[in-house]
Every structure is written in C-alpha cells, then in structure tokens.
PDB file of C-alpha atoms in Angstrom:
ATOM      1  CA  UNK R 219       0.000   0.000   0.000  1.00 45.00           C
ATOM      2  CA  UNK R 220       3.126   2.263   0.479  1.00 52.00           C
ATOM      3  CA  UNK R 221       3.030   4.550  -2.059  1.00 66.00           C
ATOM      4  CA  UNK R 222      -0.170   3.918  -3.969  1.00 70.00           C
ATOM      5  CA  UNK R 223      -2.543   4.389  -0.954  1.00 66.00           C
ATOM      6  CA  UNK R 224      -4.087   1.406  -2.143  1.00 71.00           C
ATOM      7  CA  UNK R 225      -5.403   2.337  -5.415  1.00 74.00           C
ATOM      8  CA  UNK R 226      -4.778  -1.278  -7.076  1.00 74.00           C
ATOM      9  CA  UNK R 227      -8.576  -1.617  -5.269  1.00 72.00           C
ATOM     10  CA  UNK R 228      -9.570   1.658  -6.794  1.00 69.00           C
ATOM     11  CA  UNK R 229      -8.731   0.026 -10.797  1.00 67.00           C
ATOM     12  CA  UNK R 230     -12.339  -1.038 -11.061  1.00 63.00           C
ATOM     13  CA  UNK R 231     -14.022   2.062 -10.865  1.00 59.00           C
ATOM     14  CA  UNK R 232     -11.678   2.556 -14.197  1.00 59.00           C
ATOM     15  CA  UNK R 233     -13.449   0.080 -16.641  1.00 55.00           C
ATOM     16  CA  UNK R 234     -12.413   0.590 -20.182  1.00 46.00           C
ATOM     17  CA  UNK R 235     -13.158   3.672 -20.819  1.00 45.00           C
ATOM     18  CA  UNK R 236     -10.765   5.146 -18.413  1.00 48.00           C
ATOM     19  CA  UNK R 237      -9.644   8.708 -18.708  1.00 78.00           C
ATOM     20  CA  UNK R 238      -7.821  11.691 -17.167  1.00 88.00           C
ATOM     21  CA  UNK R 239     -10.797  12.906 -15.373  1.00 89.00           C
ATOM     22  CA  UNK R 240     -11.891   9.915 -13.777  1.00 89.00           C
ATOM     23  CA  UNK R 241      -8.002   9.127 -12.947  1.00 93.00           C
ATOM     24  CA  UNK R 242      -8.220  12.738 -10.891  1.00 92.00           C
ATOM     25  CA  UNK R 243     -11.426  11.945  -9.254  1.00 90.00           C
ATOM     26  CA  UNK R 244      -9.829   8.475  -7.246  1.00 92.00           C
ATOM     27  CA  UNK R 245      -6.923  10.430  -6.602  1.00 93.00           C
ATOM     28  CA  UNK R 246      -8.924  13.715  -5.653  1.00 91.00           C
ATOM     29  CA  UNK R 247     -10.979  11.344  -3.103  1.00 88.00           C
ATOM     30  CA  UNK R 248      -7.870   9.523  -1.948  1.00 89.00           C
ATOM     31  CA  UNK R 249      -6.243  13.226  -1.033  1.00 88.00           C
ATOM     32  CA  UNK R 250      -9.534  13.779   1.039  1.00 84.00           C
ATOM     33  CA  UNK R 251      -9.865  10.617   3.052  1.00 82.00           C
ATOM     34  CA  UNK R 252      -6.173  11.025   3.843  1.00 81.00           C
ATOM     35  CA  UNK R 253      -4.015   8.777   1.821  1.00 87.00           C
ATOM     36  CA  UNK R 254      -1.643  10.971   0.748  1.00 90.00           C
ATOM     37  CA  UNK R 255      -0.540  13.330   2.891  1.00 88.00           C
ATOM     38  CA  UNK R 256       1.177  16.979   2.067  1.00 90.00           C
ATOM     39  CA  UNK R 257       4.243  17.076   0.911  1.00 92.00           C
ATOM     40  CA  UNK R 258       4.667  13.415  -0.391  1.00 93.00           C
ATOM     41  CA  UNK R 259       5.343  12.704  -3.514  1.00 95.00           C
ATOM     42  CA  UNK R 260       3.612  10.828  -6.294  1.00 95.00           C
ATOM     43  CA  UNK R 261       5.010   8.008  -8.261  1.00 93.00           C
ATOM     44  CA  UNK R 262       3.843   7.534 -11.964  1.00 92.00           C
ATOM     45  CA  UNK R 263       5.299   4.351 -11.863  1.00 92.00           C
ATOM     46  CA  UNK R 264       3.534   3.228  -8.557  1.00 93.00           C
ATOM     47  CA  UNK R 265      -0.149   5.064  -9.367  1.00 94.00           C
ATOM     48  CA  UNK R 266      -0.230   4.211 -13.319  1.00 92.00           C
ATOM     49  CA  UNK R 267       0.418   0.514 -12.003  1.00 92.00           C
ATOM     50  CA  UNK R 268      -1.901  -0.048  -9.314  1.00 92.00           C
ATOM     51  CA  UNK R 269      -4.593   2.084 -11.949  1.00 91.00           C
ATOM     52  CA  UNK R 270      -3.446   0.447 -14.720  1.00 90.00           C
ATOM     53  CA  UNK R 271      -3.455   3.668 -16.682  1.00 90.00           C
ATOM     54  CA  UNK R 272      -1.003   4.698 -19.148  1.00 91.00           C
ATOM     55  CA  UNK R 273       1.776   7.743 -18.343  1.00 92.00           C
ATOM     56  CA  UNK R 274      -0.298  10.315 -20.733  1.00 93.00           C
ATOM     57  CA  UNK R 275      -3.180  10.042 -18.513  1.00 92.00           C
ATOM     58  CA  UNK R 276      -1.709  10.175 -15.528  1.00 94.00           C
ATOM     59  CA  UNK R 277       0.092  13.222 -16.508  1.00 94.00           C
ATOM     60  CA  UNK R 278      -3.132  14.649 -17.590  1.00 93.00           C
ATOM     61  CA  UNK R 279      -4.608  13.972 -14.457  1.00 94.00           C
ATOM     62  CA  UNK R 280      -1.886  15.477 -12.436  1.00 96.00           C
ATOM     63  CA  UNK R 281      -2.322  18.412 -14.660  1.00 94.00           C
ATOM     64  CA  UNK R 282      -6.019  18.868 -13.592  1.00 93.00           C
ATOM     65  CA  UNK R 283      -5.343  18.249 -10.133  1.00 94.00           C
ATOM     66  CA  UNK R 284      -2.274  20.799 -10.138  1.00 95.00           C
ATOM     67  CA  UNK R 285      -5.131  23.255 -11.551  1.00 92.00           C
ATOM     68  CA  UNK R 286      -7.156  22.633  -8.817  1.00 89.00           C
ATOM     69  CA  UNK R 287      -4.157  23.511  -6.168  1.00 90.00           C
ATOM     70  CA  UNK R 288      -4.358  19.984  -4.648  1.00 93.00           C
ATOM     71  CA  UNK R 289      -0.548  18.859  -6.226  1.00 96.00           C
ATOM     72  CA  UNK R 290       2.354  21.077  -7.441  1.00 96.00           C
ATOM     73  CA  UNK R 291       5.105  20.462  -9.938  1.00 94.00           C
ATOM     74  CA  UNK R 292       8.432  21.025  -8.947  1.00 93.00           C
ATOM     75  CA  UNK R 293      11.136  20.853 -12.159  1.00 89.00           C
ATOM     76  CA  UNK R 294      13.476  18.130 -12.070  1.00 88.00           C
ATOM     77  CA  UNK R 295      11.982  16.617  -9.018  1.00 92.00           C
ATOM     78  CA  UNK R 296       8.083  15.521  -9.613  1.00 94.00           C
ATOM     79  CA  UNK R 297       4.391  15.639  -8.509  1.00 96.00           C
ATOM     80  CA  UNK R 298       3.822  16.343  -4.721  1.00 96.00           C
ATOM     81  CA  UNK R 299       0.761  16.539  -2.578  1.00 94.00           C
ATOM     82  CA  UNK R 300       0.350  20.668  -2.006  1.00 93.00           C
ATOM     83  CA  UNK R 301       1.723  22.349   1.334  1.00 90.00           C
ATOM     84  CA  UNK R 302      -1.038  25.312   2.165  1.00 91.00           C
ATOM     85  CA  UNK R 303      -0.092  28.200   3.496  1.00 91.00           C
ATOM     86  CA  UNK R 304      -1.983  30.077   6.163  1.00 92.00           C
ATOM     87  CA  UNK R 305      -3.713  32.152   3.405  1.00 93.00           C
ATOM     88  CA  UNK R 306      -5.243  28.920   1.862  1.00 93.00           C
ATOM     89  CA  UNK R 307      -6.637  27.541   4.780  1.00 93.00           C
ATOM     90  CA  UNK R 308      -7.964  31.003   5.326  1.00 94.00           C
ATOM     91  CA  UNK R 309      -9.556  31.435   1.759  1.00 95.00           C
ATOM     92  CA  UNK R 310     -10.974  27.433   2.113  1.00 95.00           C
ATOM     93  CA  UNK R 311     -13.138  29.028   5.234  1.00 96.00           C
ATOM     94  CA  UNK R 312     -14.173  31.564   3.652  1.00 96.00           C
ATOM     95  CA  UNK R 313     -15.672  29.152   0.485  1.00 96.00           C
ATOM     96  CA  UNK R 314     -17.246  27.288   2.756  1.00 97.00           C
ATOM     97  CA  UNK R 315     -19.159  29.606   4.654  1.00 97.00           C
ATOM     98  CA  UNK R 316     -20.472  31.013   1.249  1.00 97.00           C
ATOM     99  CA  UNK R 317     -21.426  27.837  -0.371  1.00 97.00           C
ATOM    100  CA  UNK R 318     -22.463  25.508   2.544  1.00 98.00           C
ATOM    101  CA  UNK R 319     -24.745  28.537   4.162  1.00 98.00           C
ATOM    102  CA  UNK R 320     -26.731  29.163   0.926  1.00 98.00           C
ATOM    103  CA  UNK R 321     -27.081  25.462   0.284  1.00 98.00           C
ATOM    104  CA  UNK R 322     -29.018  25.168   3.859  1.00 98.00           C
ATOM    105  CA  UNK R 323     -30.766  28.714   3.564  1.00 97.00           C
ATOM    106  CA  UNK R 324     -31.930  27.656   0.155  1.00 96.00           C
ATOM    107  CA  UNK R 325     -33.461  24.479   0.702  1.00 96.00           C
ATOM    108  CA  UNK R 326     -36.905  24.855   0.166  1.00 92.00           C
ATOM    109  CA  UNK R 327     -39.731  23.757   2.576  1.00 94.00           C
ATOM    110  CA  UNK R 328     -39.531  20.157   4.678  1.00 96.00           C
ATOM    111  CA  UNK R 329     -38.572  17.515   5.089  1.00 96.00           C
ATOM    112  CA  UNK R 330     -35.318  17.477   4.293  1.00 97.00           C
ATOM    113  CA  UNK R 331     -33.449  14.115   2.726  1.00 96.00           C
ATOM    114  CA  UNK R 332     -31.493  14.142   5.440  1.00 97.00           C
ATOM    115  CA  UNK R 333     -30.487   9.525   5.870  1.00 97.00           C
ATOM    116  CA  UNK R 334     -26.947  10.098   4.025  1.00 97.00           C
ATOM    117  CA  UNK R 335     -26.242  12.961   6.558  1.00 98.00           C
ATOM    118  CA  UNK R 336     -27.378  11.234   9.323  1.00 98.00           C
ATOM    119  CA  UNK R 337     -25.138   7.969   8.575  1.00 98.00           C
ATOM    120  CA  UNK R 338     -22.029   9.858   8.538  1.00 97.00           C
ATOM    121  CA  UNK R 339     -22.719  11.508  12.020  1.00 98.00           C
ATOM    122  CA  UNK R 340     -23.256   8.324  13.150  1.00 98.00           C
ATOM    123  CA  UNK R 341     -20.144   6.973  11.045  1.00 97.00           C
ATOM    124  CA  UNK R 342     -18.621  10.006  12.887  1.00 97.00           C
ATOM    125  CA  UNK R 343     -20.068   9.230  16.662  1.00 97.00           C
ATOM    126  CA  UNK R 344     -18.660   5.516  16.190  1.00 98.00           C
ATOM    127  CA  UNK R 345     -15.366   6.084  15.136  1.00 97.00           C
ATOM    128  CA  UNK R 346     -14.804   8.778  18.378  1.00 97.00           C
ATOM    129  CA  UNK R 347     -15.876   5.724  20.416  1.00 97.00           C
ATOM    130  CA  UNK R 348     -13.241   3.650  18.666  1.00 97.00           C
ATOM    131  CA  UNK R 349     -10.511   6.443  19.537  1.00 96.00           C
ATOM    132  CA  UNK R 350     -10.036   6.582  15.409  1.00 95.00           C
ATOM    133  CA  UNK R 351      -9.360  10.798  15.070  1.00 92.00           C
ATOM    134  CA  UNK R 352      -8.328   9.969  11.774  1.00 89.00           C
ATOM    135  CA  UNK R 353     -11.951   8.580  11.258  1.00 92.00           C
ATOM    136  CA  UNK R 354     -13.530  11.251  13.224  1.00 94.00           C
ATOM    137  CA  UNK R 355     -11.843  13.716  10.688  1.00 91.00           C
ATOM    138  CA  UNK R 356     -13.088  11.592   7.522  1.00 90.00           C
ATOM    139  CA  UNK R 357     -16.305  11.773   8.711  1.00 94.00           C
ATOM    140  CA  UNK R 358     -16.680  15.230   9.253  1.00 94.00           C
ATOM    141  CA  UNK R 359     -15.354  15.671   5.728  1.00 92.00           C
ATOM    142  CA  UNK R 360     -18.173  13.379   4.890  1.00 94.00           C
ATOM    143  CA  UNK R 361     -20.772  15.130   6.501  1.00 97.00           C
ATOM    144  CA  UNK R 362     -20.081  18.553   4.712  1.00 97.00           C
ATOM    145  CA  UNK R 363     -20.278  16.616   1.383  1.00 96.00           C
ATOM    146  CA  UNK R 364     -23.082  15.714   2.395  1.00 97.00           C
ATOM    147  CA  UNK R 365     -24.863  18.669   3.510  1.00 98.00           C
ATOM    148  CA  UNK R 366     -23.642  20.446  -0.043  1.00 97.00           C
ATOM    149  CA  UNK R 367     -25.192  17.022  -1.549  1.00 97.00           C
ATOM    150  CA  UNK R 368     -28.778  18.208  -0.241  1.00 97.00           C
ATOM    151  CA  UNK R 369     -28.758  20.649  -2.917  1.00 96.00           C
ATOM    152  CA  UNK R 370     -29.152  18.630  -5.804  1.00 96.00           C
ATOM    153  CA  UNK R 371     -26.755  20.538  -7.946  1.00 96.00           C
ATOM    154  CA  UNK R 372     -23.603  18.753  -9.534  1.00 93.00           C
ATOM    155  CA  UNK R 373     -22.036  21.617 -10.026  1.00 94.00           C
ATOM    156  CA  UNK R 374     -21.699  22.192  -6.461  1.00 96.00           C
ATOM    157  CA  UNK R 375     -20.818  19.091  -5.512  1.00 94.00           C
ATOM    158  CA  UNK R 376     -18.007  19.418  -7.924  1.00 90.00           C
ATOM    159  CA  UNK R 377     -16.855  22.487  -6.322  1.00 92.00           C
ATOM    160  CA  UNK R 378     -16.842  21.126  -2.663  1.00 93.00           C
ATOM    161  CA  UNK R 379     -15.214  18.012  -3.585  1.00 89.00           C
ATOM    162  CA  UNK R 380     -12.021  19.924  -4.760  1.00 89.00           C
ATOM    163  CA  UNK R 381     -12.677  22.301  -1.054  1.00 93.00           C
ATOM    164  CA  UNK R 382     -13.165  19.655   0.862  1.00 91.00           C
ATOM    165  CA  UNK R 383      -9.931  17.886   0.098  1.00 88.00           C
ATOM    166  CA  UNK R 384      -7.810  20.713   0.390  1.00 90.00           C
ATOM    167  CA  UNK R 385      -9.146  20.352   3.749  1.00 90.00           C
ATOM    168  CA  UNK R 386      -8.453  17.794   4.679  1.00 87.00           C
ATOM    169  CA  UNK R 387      -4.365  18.807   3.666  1.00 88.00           C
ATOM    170  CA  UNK R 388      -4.516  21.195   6.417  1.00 87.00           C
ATOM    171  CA  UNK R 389      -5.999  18.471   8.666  1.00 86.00           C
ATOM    172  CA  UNK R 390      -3.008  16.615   8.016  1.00 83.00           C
ATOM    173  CA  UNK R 391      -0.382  19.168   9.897  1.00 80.00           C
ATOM    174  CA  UNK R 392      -2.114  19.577  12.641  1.00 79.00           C
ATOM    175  CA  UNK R 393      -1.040  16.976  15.553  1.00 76.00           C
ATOM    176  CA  UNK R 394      -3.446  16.858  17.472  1.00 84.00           C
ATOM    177  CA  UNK R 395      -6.568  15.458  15.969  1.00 85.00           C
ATOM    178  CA  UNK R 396      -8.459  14.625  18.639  1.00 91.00           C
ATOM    179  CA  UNK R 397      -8.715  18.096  20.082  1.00 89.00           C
ATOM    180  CA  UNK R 398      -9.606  19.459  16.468  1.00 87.00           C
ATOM    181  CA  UNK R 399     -12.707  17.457  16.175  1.00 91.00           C
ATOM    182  CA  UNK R 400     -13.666  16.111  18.747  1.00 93.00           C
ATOM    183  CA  UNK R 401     -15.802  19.487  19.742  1.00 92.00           C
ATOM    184  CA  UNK R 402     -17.955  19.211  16.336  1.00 94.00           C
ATOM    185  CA  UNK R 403     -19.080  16.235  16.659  1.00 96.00           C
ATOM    186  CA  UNK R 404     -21.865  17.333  18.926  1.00 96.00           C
ATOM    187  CA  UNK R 405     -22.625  20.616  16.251  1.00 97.00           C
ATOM    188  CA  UNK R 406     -22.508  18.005  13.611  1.00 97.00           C
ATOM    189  CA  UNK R 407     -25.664  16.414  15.171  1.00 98.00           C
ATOM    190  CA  UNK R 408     -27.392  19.739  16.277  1.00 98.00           C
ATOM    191  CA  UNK R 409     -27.326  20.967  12.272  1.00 98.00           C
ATOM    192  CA  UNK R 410     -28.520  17.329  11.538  1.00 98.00           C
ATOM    193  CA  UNK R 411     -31.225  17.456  14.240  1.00 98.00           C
ATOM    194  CA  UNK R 412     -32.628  20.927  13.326  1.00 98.00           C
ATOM    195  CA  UNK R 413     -32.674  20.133   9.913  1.00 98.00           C
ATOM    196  CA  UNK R 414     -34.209  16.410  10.806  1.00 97.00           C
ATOM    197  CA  UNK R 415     -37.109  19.384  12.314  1.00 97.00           C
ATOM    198  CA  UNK R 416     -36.960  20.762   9.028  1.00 97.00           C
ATOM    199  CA  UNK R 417     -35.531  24.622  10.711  1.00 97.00           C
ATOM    200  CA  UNK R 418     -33.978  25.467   8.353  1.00 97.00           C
ATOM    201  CA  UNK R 419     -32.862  29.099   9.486  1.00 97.00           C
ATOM    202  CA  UNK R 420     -31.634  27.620  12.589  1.00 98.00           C
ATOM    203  CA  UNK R 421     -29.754  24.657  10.843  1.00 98.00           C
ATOM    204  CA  UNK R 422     -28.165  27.699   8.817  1.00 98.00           C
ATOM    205  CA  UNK R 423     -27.238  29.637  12.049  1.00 98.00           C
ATOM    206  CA  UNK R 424     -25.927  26.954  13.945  1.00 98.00           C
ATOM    207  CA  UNK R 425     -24.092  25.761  10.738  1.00 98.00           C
ATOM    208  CA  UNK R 426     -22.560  29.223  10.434  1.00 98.00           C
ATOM    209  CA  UNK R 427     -21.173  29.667  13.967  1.00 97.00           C
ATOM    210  CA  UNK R 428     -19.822  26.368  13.734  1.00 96.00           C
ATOM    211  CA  UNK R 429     -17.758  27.230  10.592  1.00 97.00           C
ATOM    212  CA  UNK R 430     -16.485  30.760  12.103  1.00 97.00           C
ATOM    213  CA  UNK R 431     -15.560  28.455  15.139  1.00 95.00           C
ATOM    214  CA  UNK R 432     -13.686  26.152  13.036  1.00 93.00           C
ATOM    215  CA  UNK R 433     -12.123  28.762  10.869  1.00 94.00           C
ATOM    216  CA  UNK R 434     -10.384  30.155  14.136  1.00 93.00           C
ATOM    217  CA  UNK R 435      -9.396  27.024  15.508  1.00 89.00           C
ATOM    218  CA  UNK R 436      -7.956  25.400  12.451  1.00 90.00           C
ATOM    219  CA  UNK R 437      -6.445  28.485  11.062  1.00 91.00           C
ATOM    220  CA  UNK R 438      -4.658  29.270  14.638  1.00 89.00           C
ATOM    221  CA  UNK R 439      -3.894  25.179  15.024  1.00 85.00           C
ATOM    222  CA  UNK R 440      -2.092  25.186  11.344  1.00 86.00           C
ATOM    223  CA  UNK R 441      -0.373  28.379  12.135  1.00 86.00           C
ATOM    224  CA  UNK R 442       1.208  26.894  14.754  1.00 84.00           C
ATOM    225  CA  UNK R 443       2.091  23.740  13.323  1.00 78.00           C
ATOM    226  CA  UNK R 444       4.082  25.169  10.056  1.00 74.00           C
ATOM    227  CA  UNK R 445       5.820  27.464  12.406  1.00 69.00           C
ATOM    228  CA  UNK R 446       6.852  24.687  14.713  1.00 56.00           C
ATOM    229  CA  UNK R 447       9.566  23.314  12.728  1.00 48.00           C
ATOM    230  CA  UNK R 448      11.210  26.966  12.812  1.00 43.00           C
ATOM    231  CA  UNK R 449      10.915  27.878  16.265  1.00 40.00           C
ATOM    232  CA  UNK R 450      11.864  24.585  17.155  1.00 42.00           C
ATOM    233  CA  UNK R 451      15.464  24.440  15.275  1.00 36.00           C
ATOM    234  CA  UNK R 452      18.524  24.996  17.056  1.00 34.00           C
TER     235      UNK R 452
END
C-alpha cells in the first residue's frame, strides 16, 4: 500500500473507458480521506500501475489536479501533494461559509433528505468511540459533502469536492486530531437534528457559527504547526 494508498482496489471504478478525469477523481478522493498526505510525492510508476493507466493520462490527471491547487510540480523533481499556506486555509473558510450557508438557507420547505447525513454523524459518533481521530476527521469531511449534496446541484458538488480535500491537507499538519474534532461532533448532530425538524434558518445559524468556530481554531492550530519546525530548530 506504500506509495499507492491502495489504489490497485480503486482500478475497477476505471473500466475501459478510463480517462484523465476519472483518474483525478480516485486520486482527488484519496487526497480527502487522507491517503496521501502533504508534501509526499507521487510516483507515476507506482499510481499508473496499481490504476493500470497509461503515463499520458496520468500526466493529464496530475495536470487537472495541479489546476485545482491539490498537487504542485516542482522541475526536475516531480508531482507532490500541495503544502497550504496560512492564506489557503484562510480562503478554504471563507468558500465554505459562502457555499455551505446558501445550500441550507436555500433548501426549500420540509422535510429534508437528510439519511446520508445522518449515517455519517453516526459513522462520525462511532469512530470517536473507537478512539479513530483519523476517522472522526473523515467523517466530518463526509458530513459537509453531504450537507452540499442536499442541494441537488452537480455543479456544487463538484466544487466542494475539490474544497473539501484541500481540507483535509490542512488536517493533516495539525497533531493533534483529537482536540480538532472532537468538539464538532456534537454541532454536527445539532445541524442534523434541526434540519431532521426541518428549521432550516436555525440549521443555517448553527451551521454558520460552527464554521467561524472552526475557521479560528484550524487556522490558529495550522499556524502553529508550520511554524513549529522553525521555532523549534537549534
């Protein structure tokens, strides 16, 4: 698994009419559940073989994804998983709040499909009760999918997905999972219960204060973390 973050299960989704796009999608999904973490590298040799895919289209789907700010490429040296900067965690937030707020306020009248959003709090709930933080932070990644999914639009999904997994980059510098989301586990459930009651406009306010929250606390948390190395040296 070293390397390919287990994509030789991943060839399927391929069938025979593979291409670049759907080649950036496993890989865009395998960035946000946490597979490859910043910073690492990318083997075409390792990825094309456990995809099966020629070197073209991998290229071309490390081209897509570099477009998307999920991978850089550095001359001479290869494709690596993005490092975000302060700024990008920042500017994430600030996405969020303006696409997952109007997807609640515009909603429409109840009830609300809310069974996919309610199966990744629970997948949330059970994986804090395994001690899995890792699991905990895959779920909440989940549930904001999710919640975007309520609005029917592709588009919009398509937009989060690329969001949500640079993310879930800055999840991976901060070391102490645990105390990063462990507190929204409970707000995860309070959205899903007031939209479960189909209030809306409180779903939306809760769902708004919880993102401010979370801007503060992930933003400070990463700060600290990319500074570390620095201050810690010598």
């Amino acid at each position: 698994m070293s390397g390919t973050g287990g994509l030789t299960d991943d060839r399927v989704l391929l069938g025979r009419t593979s291409t670049a796009e759907r080649v950036a999608d496993i890989l865009r999904t395998r960035i946000a559940e946490g597979f490859f973490p910043p910073g690492v590298r990318l083997s075409e040799e390792s990825i094309g073989g456990a995809l099966g895919v020629s070197r073209n289209t991998l290229r071309e789907a490390f081209r897509l994804l570099t477009h998307e700010r999920l991978l850089v490429h550095e001359l001479n040296r290869g494709v690596f998983v993005r490092v975000l900067d302060v700024g990008d965690v920042d500017d994430i937030y600030r996405t969020r709040r303006l696409v997952e707020c109007a997807v609640v306020r515009g909603l429409g009248q109840p009830p609300f499909a809310v069974d996919a959003l309610a199966a990744v709090v629970a997948e949330g709930e059970a994986a804090a009760r395994a001690d899995d933080w890792t699991g905990v932070s895959t779920a909440n990644i989940h549930f904001h999918r999710e919640l975007v999914a309520l609005a029917g639009s592709a588009r919009t999904d398509e937009l989060m997905r690329g969001v949500l997994a640079e993310l879930r980059l800055a999840f991976h510098v901060v070391d102490d999972p645990r105390a990063l989301h462990e507190p929204y586990l409970r707000r995860n459930r309070e959205i899903l219960d007031a939209l479960r009651a189909g209030e809306r406009a409180s779903a939306e306010r809760l769902l708004a204060r919880y993102l401010d929250d979370s801007r503060a606390r992930v933003v400070a948390a990463y700060a600290q973390a990319v500074d570390a190395p620095a201050g810690s040296s010598g």
